[in-house]
PDB file of C-alpha atoms in Angstrom:
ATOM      1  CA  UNK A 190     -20.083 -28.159   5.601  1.00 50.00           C
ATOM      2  CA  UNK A 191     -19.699 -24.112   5.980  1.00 51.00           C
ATOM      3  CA  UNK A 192     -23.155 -24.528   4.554  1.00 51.00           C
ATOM      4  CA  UNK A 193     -24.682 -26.335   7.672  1.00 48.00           C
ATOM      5  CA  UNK A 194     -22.417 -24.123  10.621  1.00 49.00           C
ATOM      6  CA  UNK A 195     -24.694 -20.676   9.354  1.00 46.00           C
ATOM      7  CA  UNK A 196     -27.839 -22.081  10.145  1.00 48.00           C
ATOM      8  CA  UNK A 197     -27.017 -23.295  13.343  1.00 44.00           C
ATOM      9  CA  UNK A 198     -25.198 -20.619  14.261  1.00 41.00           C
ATOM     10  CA  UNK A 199     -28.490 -18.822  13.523  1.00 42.00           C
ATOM     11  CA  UNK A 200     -30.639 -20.890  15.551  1.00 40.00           C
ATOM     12  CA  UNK A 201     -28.315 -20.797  18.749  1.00 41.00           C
ATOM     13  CA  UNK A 202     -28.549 -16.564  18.534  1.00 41.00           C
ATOM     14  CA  UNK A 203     -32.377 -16.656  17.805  1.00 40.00           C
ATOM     15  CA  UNK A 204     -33.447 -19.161  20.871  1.00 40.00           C
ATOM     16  CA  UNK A 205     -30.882 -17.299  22.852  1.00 40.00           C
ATOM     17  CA  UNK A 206     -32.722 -13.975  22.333  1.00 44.00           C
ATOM     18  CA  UNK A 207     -35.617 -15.841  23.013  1.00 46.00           C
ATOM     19  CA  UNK A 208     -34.630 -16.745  26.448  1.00 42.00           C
ATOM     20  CA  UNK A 209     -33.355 -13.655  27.541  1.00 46.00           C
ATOM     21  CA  UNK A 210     -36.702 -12.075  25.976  1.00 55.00           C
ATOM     22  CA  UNK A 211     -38.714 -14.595  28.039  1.00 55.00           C
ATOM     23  CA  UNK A 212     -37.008 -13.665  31.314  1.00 61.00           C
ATOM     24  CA  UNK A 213     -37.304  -9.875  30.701  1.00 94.00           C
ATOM     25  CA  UNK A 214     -40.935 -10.901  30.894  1.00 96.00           C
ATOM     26  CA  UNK A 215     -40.985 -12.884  33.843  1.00 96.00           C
ATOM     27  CA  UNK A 216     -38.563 -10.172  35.748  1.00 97.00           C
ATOM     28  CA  UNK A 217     -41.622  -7.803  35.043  1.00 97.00           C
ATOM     29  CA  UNK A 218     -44.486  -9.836  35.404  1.00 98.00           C
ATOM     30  CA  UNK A 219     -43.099 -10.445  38.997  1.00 98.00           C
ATOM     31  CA  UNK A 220     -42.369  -7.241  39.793  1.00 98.00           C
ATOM     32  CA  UNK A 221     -45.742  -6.019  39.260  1.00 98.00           C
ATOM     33  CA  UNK A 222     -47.161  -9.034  41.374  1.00 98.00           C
ATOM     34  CA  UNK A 223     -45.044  -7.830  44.251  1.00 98.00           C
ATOM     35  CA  UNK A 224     -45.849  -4.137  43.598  1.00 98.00           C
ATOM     36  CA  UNK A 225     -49.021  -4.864  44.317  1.00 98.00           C
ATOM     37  CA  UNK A 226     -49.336  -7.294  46.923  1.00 98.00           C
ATOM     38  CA  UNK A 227     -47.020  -4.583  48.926  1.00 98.00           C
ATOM     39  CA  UNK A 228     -49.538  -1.429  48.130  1.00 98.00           C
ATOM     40  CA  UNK A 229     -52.564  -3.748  49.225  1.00 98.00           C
ATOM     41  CA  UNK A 230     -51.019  -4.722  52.621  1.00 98.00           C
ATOM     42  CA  UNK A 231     -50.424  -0.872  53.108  1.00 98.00           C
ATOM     43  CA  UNK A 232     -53.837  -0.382  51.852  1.00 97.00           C
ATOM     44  CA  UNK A 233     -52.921   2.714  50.004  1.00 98.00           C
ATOM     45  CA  UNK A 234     -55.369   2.059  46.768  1.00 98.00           C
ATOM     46  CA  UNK A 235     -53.676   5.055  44.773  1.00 98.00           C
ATOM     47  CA  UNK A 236     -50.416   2.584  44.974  1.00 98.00           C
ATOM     48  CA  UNK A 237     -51.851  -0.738  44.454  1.00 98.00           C
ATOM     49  CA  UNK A 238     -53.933   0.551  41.161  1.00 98.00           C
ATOM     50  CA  UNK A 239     -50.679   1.590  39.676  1.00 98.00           C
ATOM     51  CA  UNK A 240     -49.752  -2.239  38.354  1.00 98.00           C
ATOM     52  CA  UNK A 241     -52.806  -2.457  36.807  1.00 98.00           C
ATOM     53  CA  UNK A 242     -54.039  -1.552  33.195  1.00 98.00           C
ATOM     54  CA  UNK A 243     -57.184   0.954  32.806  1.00 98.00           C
ATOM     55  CA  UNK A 244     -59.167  -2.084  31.330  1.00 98.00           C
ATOM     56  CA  UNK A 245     -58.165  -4.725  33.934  1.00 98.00           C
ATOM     57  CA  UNK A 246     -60.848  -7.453  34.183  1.00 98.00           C
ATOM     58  CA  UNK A 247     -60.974  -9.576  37.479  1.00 98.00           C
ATOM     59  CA  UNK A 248     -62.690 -13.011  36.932  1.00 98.00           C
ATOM     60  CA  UNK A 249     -63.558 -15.727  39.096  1.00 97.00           C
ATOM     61  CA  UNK A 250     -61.971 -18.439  37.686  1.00 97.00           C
ATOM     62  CA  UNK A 251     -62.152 -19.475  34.846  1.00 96.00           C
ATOM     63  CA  UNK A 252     -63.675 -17.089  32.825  1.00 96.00           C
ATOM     64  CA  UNK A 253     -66.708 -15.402  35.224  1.00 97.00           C
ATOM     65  CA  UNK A 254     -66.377 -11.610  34.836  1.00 98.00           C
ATOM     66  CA  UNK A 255     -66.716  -9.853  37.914  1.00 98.00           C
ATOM     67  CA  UNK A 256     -65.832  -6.172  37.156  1.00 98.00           C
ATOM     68  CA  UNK A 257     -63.884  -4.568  34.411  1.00 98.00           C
ATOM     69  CA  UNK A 258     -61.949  -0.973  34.687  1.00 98.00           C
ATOM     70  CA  UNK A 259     -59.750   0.394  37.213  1.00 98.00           C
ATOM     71  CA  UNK A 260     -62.173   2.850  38.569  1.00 98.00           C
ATOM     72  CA  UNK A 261     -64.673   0.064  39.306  1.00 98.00           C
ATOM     73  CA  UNK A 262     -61.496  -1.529  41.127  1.00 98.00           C
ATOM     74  CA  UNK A 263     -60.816   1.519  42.929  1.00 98.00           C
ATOM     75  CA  UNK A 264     -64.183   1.875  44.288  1.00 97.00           C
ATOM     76  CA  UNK A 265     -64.491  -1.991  45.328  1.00 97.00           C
ATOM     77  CA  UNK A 266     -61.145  -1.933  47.065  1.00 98.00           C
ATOM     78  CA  UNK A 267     -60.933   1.572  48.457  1.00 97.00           C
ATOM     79  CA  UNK A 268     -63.436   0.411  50.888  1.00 95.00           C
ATOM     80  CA  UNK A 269     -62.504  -2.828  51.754  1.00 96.00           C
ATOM     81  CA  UNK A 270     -59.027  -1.077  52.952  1.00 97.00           C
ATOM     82  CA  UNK A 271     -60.867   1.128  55.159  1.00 96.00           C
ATOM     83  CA  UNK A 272     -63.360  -1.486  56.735  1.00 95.00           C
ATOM     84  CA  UNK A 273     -60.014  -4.333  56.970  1.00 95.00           C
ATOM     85  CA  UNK A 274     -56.978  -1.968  59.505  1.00 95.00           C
ATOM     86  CA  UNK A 275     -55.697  -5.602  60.105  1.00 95.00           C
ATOM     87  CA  UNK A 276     -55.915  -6.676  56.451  1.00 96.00           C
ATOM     88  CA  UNK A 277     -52.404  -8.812  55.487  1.00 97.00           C
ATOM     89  CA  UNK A 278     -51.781 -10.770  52.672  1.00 98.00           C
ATOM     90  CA  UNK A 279     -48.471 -13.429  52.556  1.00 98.00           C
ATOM     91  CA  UNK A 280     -47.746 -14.664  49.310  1.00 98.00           C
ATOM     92  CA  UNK A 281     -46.731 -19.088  50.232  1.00 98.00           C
ATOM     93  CA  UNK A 282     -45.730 -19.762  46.772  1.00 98.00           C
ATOM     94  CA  UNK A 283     -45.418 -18.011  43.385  1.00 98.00           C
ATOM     95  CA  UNK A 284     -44.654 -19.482  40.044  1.00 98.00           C
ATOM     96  CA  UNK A 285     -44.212 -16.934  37.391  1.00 98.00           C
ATOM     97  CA  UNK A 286     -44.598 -18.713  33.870  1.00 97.00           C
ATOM     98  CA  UNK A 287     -43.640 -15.665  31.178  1.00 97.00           C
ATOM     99  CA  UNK A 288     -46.464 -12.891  31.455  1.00 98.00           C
ATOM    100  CA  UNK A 289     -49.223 -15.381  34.191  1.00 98.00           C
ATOM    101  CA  UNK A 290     -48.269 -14.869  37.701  1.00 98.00           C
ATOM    102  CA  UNK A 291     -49.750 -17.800  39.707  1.00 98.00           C
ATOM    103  CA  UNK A 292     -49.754 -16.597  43.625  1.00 98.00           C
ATOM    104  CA  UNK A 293     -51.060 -18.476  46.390  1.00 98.00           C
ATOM    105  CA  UNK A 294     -51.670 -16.051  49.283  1.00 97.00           C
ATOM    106  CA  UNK A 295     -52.671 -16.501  52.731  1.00 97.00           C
ATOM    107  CA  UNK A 296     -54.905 -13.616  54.120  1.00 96.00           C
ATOM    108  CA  UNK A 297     -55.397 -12.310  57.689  1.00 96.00           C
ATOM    109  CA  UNK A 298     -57.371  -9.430  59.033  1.00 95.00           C
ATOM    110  CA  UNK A 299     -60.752 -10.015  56.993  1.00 93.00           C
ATOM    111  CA  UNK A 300     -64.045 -11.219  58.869  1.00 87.00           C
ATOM    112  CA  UNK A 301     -65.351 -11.563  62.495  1.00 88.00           C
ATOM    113  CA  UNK A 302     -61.923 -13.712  63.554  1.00 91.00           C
ATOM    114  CA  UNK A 303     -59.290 -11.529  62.073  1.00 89.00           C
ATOM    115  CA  UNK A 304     -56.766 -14.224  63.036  1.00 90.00           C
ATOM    116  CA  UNK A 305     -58.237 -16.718  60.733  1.00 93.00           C
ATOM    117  CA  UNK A 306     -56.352 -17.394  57.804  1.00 94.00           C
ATOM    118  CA  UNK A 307     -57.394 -17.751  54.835  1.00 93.00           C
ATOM    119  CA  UNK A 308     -56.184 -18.937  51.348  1.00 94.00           C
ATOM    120  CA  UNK A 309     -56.845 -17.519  48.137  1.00 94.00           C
ATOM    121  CA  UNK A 310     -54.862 -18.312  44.310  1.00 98.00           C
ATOM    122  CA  UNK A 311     -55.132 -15.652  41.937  1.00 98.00           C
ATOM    123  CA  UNK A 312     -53.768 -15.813  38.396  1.00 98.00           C
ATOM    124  CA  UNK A 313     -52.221 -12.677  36.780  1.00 98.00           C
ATOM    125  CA  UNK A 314     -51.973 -12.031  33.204  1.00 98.00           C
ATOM    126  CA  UNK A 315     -50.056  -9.004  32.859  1.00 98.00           C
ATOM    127  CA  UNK A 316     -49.778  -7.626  28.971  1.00 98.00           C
ATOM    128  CA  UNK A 317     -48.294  -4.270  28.008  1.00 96.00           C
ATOM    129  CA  UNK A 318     -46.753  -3.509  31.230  1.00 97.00           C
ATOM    130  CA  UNK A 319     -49.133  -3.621  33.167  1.00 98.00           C
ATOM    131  CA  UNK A 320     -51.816  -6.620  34.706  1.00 98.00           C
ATOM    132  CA  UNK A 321     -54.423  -7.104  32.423  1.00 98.00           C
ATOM    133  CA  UNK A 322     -56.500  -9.837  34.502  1.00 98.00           C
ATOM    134  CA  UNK A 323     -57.054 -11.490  37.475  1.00 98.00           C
ATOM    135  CA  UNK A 324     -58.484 -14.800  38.215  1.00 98.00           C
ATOM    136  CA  UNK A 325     -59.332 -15.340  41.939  1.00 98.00           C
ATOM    137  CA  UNK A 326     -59.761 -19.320  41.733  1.00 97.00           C
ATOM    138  CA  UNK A 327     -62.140 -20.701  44.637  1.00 87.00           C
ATOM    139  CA  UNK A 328     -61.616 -23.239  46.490  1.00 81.00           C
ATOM    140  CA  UNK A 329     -65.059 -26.054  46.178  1.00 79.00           C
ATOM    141  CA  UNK A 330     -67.535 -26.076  49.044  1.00 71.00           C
ATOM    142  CA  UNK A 331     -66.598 -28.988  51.004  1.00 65.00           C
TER     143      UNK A 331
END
């Protein structure tokens, strides 16, 4: 019997680690989400390139590369925050699934009627610390 109470002792300690590993991940995949939704609606590109990796690749989804490397990023969205004063981004719903961040966002501020909203999903992969990919998913032409 003593044989049996070992193992499963075992197994209870290992898939607790597991969990508390797992949410460790989540706590910091979300964090850098937030990080960076809250530098981009300040539009203060120095602060919302911190989250992301020196190799980040942003994709239109699912596997389309658009750009790789933070310096490319910098230059795309250094601009955009100086053309967009009005820019604002509202996250509706987040689901945070280990190291993916699924967020969709409503965004004001961008095109002729700056009042329009407008939806957007983008998928986060963060790895090492820091996001790793994005996938902007696009909604089909009706």
């Amino acid at each position: 019997m003593k044989r049996y109470q070992i193992p499963t002792l075992f197994l209870c300690i290992v898939s607790f680690a597991g969990y508390a590993q797992t949410e460790n991940i989540e706590d910091i995949s979300r964090a850098l989400a937030q990080q960076q939704l809250e530098a981009y609606n300040k539009r203060n590109i120095d602060e919302f390139l911190i989250p992301y990796s020196d190799s980040i690749k942003v994709y239109t989804y699912p596997n389309e590369l658009r750009y790789q490397g933070k310096e490319t990023m910098r230059k795309r969205y250094a601009g955009f925050f100086e053309r967009t004063p009005d820019l604002h981004c509202e996250v509706v719903s987040r689901t945070v699934y280990g190291n993916v961040v699924i967020d969709k966002e409503a965004l004001t501020g961008i095109g002729k009627d700056k009042s329009k909203i407008r939806e957007a999903l983008a998928i986060y992969t963060i790895e090492y610390g820091k996001i790793s990919e994005v996938r902007f998913v696009r909604k089909p032409k009706q």
